[in-house]
Coordinates of C-alpha atoms and ligand atoms in Angstrom, one line a residue:
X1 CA 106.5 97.3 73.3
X2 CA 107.7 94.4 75.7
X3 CA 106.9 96.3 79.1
X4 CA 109.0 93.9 81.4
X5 CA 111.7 94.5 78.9
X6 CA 111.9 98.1 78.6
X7 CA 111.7 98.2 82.4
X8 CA 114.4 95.8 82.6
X9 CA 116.3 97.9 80.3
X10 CA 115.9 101.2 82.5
X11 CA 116.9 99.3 85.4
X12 CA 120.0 98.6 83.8
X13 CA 120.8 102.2 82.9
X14 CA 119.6 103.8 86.1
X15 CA 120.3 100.9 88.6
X16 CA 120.8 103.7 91.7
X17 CA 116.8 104.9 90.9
X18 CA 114.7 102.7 92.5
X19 CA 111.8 105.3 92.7
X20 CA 112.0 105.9 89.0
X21 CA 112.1 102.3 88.3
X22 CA 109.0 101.7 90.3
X23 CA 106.8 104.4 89.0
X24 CA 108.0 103.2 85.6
X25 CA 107.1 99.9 86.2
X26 CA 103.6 100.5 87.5
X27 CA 102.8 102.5 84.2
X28 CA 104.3 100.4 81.3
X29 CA 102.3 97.0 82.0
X30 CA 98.8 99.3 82.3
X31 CA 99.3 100.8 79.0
X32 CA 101.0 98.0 77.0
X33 CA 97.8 96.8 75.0
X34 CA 97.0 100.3 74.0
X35 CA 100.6 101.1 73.0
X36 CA 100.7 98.0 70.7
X37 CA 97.9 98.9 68.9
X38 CA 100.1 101.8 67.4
X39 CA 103.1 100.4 65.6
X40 CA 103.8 104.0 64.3
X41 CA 104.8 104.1 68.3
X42 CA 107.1 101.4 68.5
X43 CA 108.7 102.4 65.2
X44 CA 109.5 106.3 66.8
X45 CA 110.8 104.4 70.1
X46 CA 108.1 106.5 71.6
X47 CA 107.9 104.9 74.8
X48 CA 111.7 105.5 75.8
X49 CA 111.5 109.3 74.8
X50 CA 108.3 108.9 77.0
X51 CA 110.2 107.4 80.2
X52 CA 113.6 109.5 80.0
X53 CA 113.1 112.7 80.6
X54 CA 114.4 115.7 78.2
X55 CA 117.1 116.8 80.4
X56 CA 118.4 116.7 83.9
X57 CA 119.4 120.0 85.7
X58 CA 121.4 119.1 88.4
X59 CA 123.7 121.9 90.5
X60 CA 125.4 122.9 93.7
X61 CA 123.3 125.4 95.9
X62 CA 125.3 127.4 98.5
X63 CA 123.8 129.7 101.7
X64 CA 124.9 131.0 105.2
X65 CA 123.5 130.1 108.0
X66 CA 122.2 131.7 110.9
X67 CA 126.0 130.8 112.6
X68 CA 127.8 131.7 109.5
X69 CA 128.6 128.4 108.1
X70 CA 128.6 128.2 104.5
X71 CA 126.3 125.5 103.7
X72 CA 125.9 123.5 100.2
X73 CA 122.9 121.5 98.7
X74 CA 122.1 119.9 96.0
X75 CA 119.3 121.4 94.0
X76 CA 118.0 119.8 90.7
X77 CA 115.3 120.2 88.3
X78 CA 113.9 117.5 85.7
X79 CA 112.6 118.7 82.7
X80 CA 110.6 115.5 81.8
X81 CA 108.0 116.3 78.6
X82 CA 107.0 119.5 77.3
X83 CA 105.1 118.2 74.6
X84 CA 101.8 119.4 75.5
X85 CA 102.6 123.0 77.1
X86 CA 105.4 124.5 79.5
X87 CA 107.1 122.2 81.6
X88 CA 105.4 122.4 85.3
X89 CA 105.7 120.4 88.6
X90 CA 106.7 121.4 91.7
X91 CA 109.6 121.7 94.0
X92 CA 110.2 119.6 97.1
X93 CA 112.7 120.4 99.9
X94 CA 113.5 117.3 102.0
X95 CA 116.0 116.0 103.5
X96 CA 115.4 112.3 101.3
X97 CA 115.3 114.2 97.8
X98 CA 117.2 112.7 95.4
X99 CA 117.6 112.1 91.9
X100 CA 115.9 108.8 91.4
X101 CA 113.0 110.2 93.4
X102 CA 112.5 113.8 91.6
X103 CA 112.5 111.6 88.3
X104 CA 109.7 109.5 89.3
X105 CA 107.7 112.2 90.4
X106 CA 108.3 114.0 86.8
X107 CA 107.6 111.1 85.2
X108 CA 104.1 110.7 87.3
X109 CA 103.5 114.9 86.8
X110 CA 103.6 114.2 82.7
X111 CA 100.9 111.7 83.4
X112 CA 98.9 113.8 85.6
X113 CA 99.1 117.1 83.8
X114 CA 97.7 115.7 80.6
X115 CA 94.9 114.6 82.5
X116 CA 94.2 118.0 83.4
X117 CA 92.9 118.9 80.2
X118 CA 94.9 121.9 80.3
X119 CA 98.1 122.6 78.5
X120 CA 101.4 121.7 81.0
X121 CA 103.8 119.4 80.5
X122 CA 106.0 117.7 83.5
X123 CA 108.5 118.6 85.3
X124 CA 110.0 118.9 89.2
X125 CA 112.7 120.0 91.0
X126 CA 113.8 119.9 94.7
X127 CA 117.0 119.8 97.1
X128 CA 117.6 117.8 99.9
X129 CA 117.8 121.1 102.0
X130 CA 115.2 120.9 105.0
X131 CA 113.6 123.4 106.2
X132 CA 112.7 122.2 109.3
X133 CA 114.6 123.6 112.5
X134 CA 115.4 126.1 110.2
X135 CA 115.0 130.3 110.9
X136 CA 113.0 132.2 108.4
X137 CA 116.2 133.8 107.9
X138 CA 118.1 130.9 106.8
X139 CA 114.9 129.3 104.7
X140 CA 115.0 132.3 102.8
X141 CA 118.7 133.0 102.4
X142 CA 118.7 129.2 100.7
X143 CA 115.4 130.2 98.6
X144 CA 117.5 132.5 97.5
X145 CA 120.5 130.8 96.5
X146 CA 118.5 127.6 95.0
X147 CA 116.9 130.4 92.7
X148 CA 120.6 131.7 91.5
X149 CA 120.6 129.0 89.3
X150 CA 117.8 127.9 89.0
X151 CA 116.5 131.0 86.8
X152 CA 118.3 130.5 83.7
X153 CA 116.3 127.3 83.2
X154 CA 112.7 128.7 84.1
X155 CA 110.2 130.8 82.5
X156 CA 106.9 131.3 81.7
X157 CA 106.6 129.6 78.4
X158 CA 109.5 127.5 79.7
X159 CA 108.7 125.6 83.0
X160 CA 106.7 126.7 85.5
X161 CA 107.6 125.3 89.2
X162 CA 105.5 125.0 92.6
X163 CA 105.5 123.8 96.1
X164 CA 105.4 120.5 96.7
X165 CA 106.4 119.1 100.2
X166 CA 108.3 121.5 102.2
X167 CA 107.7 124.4 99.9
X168 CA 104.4 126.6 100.4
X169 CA 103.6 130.1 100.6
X170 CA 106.6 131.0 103.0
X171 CA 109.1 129.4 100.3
X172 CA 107.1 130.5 97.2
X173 CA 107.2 134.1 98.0
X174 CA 111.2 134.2 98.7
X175 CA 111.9 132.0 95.5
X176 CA 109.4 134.2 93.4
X177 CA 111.0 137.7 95.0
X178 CA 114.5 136.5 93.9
X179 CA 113.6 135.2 90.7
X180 CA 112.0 139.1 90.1
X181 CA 115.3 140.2 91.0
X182 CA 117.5 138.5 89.1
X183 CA 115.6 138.9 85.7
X184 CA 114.1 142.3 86.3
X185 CA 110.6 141.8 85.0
X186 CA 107.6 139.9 87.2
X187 CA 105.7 137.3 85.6
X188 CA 104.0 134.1 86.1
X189 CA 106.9 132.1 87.0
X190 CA 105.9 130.5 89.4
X191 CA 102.3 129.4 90.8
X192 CA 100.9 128.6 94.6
X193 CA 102.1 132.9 94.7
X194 CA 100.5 135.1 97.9
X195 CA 97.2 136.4 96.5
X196 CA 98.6 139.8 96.4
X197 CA 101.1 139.1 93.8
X198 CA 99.1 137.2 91.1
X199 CA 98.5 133.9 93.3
X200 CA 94.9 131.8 92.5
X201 CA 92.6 132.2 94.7
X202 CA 91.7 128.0 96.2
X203 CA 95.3 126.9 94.6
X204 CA 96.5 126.5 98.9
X205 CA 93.2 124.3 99.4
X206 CA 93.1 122.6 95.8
X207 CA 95.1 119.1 95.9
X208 CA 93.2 118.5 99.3
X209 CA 89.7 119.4 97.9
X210 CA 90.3 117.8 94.8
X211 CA 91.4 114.5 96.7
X212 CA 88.2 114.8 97.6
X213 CA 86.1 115.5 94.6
X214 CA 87.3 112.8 93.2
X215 CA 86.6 110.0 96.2
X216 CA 82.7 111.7 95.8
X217 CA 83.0 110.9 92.1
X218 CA 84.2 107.4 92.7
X219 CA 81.8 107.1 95.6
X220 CA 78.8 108.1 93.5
X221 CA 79.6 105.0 91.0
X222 CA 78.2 102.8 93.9
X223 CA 75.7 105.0 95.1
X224 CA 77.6 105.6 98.3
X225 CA 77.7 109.2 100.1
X226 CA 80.6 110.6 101.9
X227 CA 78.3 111.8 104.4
X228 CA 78.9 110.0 107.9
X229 CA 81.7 107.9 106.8
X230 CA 85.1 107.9 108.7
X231 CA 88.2 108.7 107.2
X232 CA 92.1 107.9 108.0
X233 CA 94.1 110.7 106.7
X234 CA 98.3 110.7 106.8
X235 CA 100.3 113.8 106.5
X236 CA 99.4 117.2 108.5
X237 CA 100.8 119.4 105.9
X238 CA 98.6 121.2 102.6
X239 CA 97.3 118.5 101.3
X240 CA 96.2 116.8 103.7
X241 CA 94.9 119.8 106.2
X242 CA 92.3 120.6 102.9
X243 CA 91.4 116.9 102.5
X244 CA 90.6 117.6 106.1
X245 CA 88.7 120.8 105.8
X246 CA 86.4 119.0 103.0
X247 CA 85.6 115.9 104.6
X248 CA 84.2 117.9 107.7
X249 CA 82.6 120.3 105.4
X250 CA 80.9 117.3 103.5
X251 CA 79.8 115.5 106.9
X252 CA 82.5 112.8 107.6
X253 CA 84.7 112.0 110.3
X254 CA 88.7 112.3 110.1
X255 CA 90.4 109.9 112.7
X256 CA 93.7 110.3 112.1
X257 CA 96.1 112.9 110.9
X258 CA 100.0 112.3 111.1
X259 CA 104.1 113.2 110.4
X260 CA 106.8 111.6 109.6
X261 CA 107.2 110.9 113.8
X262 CA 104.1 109.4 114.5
X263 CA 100.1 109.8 114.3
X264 CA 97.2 111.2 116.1
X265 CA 94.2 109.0 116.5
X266 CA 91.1 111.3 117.7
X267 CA 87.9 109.4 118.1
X268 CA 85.7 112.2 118.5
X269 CA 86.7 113.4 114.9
X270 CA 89.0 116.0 113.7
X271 CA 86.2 119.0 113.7
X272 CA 87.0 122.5 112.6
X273 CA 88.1 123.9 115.3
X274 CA 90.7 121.4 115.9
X275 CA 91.4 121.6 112.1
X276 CA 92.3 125.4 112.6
X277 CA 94.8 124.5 115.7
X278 CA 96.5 121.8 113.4
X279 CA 97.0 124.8 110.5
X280 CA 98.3 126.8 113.3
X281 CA 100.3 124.4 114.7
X282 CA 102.1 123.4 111.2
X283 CA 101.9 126.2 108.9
X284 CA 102.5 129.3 111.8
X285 CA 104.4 127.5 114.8
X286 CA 106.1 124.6 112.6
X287 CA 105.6 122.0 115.2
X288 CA 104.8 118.1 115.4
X289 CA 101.5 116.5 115.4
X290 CA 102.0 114.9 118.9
X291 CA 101.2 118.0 120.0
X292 CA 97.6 118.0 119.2
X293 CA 97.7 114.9 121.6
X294 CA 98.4 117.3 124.6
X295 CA 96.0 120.0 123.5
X296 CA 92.9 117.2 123.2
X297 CA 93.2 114.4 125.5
X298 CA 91.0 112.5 124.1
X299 CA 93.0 111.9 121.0
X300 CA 95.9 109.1 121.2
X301 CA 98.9 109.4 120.0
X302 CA 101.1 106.8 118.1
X303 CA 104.8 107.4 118.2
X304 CA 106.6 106.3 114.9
X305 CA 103.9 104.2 113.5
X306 CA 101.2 105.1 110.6
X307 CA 97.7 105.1 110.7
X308 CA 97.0 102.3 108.3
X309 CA 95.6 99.8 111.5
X310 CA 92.4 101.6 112.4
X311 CA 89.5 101.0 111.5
X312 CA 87.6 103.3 109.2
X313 CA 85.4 103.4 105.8
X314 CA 88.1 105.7 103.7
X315 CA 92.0 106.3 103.4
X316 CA 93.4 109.0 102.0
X317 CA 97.1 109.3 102.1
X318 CA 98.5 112.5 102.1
X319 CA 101.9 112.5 103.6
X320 CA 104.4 110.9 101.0
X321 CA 105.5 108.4 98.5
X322 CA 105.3 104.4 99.7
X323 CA 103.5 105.2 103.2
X324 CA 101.4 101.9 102.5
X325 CA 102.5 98.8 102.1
X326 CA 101.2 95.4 101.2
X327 CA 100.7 94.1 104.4
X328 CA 98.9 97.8 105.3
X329 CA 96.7 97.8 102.4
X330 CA 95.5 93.9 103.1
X331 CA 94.6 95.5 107.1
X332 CA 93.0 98.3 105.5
X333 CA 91.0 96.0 103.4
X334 CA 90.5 93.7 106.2
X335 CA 88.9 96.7 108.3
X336 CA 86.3 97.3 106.1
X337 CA 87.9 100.0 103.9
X338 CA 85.6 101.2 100.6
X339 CA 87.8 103.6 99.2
X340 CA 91.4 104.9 98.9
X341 CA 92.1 108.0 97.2
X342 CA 95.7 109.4 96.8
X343 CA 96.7 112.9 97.9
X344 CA 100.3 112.2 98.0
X345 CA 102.3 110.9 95.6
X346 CA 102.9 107.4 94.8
X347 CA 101.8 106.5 98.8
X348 CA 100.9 102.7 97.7
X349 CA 103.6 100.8 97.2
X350 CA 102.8 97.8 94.2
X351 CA 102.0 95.1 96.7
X352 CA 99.5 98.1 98.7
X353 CA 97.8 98.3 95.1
X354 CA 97.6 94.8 93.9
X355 CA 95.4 94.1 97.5
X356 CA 93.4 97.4 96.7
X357 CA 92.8 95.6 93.1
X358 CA 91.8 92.1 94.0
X359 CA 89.6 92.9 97.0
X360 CA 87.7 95.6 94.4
X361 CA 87.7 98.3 96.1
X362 CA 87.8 101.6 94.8
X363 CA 91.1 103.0 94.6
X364 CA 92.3 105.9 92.9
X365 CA 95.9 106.8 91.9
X366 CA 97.8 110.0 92.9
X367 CA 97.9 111.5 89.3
X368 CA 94.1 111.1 88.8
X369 CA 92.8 112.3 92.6
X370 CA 95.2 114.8 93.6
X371 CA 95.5 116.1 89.8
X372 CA 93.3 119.1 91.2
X373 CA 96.7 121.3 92.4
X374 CA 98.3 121.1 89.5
X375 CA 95.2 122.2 87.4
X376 CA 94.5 124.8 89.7
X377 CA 98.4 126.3 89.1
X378 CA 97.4 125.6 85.4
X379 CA 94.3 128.3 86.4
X380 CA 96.5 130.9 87.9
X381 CA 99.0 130.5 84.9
X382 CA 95.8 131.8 82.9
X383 CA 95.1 134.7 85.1
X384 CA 98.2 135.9 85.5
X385 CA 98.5 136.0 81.2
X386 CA 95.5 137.3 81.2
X387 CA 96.3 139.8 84.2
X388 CA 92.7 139.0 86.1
X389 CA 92.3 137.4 89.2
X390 CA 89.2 135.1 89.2
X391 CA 87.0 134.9 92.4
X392 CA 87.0 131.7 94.8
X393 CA 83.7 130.5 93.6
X394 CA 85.2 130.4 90.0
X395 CA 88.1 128.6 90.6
X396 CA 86.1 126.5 92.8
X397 CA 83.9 125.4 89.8
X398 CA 86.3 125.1 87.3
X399 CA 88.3 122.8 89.5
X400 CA 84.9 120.6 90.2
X401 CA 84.2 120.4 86.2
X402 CA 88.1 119.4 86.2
X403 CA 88.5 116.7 88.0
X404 CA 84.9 115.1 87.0
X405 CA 86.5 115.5 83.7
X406 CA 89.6 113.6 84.9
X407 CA 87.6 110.6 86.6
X408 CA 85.2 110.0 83.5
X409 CA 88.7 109.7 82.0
X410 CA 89.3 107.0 83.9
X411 CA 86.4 105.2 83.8
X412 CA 86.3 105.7 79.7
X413 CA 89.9 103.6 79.9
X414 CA 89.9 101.8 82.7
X415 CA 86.4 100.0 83.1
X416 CA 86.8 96.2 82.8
X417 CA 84.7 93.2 81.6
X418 CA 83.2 93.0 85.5
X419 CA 82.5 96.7 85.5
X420 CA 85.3 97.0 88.3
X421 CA 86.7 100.5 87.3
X422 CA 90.2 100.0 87.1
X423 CA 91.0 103.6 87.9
X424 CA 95.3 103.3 87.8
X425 CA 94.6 102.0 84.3
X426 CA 92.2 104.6 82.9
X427 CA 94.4 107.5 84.1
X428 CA 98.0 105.7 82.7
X429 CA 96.2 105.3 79.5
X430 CA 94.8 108.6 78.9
X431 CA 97.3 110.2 80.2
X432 CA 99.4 108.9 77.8
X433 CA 97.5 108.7 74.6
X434 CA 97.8 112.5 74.6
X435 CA 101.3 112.9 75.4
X436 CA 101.7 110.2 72.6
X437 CA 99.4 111.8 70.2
X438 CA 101.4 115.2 70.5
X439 CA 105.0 113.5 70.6
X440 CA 104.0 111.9 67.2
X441 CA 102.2 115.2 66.0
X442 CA 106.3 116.7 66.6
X443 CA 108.3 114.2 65.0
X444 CA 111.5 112.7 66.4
X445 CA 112.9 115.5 68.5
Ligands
LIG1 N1 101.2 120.6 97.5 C1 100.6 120.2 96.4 O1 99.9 120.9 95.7 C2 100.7 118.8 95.9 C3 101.3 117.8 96.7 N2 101.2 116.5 96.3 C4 101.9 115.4 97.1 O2 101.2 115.4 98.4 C5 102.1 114.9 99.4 C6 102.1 115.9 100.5 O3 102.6 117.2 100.0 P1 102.3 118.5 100.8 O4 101.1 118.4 101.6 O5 102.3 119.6 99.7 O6 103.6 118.7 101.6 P2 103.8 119.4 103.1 O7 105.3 119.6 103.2 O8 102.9 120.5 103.3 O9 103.4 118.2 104.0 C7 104.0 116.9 103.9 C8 103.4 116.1 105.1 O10 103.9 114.8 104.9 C9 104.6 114.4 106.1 N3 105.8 113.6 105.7 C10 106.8 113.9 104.9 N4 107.7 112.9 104.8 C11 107.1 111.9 105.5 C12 107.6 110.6 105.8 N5 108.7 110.1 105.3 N6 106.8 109.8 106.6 C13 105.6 110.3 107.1 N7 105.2 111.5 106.8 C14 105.9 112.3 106.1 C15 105.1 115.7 106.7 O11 105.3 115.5 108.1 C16 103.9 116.6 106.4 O12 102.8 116.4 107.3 C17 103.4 114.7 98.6 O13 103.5 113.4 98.2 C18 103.3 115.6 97.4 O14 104.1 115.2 96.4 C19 100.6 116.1 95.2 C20 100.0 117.0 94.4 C21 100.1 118.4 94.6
LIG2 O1 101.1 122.9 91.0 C1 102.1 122.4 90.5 O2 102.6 122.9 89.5 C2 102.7 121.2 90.9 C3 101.9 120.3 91.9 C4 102.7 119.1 92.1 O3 103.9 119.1 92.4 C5 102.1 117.8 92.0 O4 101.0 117.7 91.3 O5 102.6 116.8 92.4

């Protein structure tokens, strides 16, 4: 394989994908060496059935809103690999979703699940549909109508979607009631579910606290501790609220939390207290982080800017894909940072990386450090086929043995001549020697 060339290739055939291109083109160069010591892989043109994904659902989604104005969305789903277990991913409602960005984040969950060590492949799905501003009514009226098509390509042997950003509990629950509807039987369709109706316990708190596992785990191969260290955190939604809640729980101090308006900047630390009025304010009320600026006066807040120029000892960012950029990262770096661990998706953009590289500090990719949702939907999928509901404590442990499992991973394939732990490396290659090994295992399909 010729990396630059089978990227240049893509960009050729999906020139309006820029997303897609970009996740693509971070992956191929990382895994190149291993690929071409396989030429049974270059022979089954593994690595284009690797980047294209099995098949594109794309379709019209039509509700009523509150006013009686027939609305349409686009809703999609992209089937990416399902070599290694039912597609799985989740499902984002946003107002930016598009194709080129649903593909990337398929082609990153294939990745990620097979780090997992459990059997999923990828997957994800979305609309540009917003809910925000949006009654309960009118989310759940579009739930519905997103779900109307969206059945007769799900399953639970088949995919198996999720929340994702804008879709938790709220959405879950409507999309899961309609999906009960239209195929008259319940099963595990879908994961993230209420805990009354076969939803894991920890899966709400699990990309958050396994953000955070993993930053201990990559903090522990310097002998650091997270204890009394300050930490920037972007986003207010799940993730990062349970990054939140495990940094205070483990000792540090969170500076900053934010939205896609601005960001809150509370010197005093985010405690738990405030933690529960930020849940309240975003998951019950559905309001904006400057708020929390009015309710604490000490804290400042930033209109339309992100919290990348303060000063602190960790990043974790938590809101969305390419919220850091180069010239960020090289500030962060310049501040002092030790370590950057991805909750969100694809945050760095390749410039915010290659500065997180060359000043050596530890930095952790999105499919590696906030692996620990996905694994924990891959849990419920269990219970629900096994018709038990594990206790908190379980989970809890079996998502700590996961994503240890997931960062020796990286540092098995990603350690370099220095020692520096090249941790976007180790995760692109072992994620992909097992998809690879199983695509092979299936022959050209
Ligand atoms: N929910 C999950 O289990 C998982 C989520 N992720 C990723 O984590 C990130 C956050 O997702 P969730 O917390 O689930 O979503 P959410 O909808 O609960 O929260 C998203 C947060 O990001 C902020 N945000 C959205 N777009 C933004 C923008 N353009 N600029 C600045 N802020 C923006 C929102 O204001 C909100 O605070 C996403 O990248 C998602 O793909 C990754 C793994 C699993
Ligand atoms: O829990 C899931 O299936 C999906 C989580 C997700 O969307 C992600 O890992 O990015």
């Amino acid at each position: 394989m010729n990396a630059a060339q089978v990227v240049e290739n893509l960009k050729c055939r999906f020139p309006n994908e820029p997303e897609y291109i970009q996740a693509v083109s971070q992956v191929l160069p990382t895994i190149e060496e291993e690929y071409n010591k396989h030429p049974e892989f270059e022979k089954a043109n593994l690595i284009e059935r690797l980047c294209i994904p099995d098949r594109v659902i794309e379709f019209r989604v039509t509700w009523v809103d509150d006013k009686g104005q027939v609305q349409t969305n686009m809703g999609y789903r992209i089937q990416h690999n399902n070599v290694i277990g039912p597609y799985k991913g989740g499902i984002r409602f946003h107002k930016s979703v598009n194709l080129g960005i649903l593909k990337f984040l398929a082609f990153e969950q294939t990745f990620k699940n097979s780090l997992t060590t459990l059997p999923m492949g990828g997957a994800k799905g979305g609309s540009d549909f917003s809910p925000r501003g949006k009654s309960d009514a009118e989310v759940m009226r579009f739930c519905q109508a997103f779900m109307n098509e969206l059945y007769r390509h799900i399953g639970p042997d088949i995919d198996v979607p999720a929340g994702d950003i804008g879709v938790g509990g709220r959405e879950i629950g409507y999309l899961f009631g309609q999906y009960k509807k239209l195929t008259h039987e319940w099963s595990g369709v879908l994961t993230g579910k209420g805990r009354e109706f076969g939803g894991s316990l920890i899966r709400p708190e699990a990309t958050g606290y396994g953000t955070v596992y993993f930053l201990l785990s990559m903090l522990s191969t310097r002998n650091i501790e997270l204890a009394g260290k300050s930490v920037l955190i972007s986003g207010s939604g799940n993730v990062a609220q349970y990054a939140a809640e495990k940094c205070i729980q483990l000792g540090a101090k969170v500076l900053t939390l934010s939205d896609s308006d601005g960001y809150i900047y509370d010197p005093d630390g985010i405690d738990r207290e405030k933690l529960d009025y930020v849940m309240e304010l975003k998951n019950i009320e559905r309001g904006r982080i400057k708020e929390y600026a009015d309710e604490y006066p000490n804290a400042v807040y930033h209109a339309g800017e992100r919290p990348w120029g303060e000063k602190a000892d960790i990043a974790l960012p938590c809101a969305t894909q390419n919220e850091i950029n180069g010239d960020e990262a090289k500030t962060l770096v310049a501040n002092g940072v030790i370590a950057v661990a991805e909750g969100a998706n694809m945050p760095s953009t390749p410039e915010a990386i290659e500065a997180f590289q060359s000043a050596k500090i530890l930095y952790a990719p999105g499919k590696a450090s906030n692996a620990g949702g996905v694994s924990v939907s891959g849990l419920e999928m269990s219970q629900n086929s096994e018709r038990l509901s594990w206790t908190a404590e379980d989970v809890d442990n079996r998502l700590k043995v996961i994503m240890k499992d997931i960062h020796d991973n990286c540092v098995k394939y990603g350690t370099e001549s220095d020692g520096y732990i090249n941790y976007e490396k180790g995760a692109n290659v072992a994620g992909f020697m097992k998809v690879a090994k199983a695509m092979m295992a299936q022959g050209i399909v």
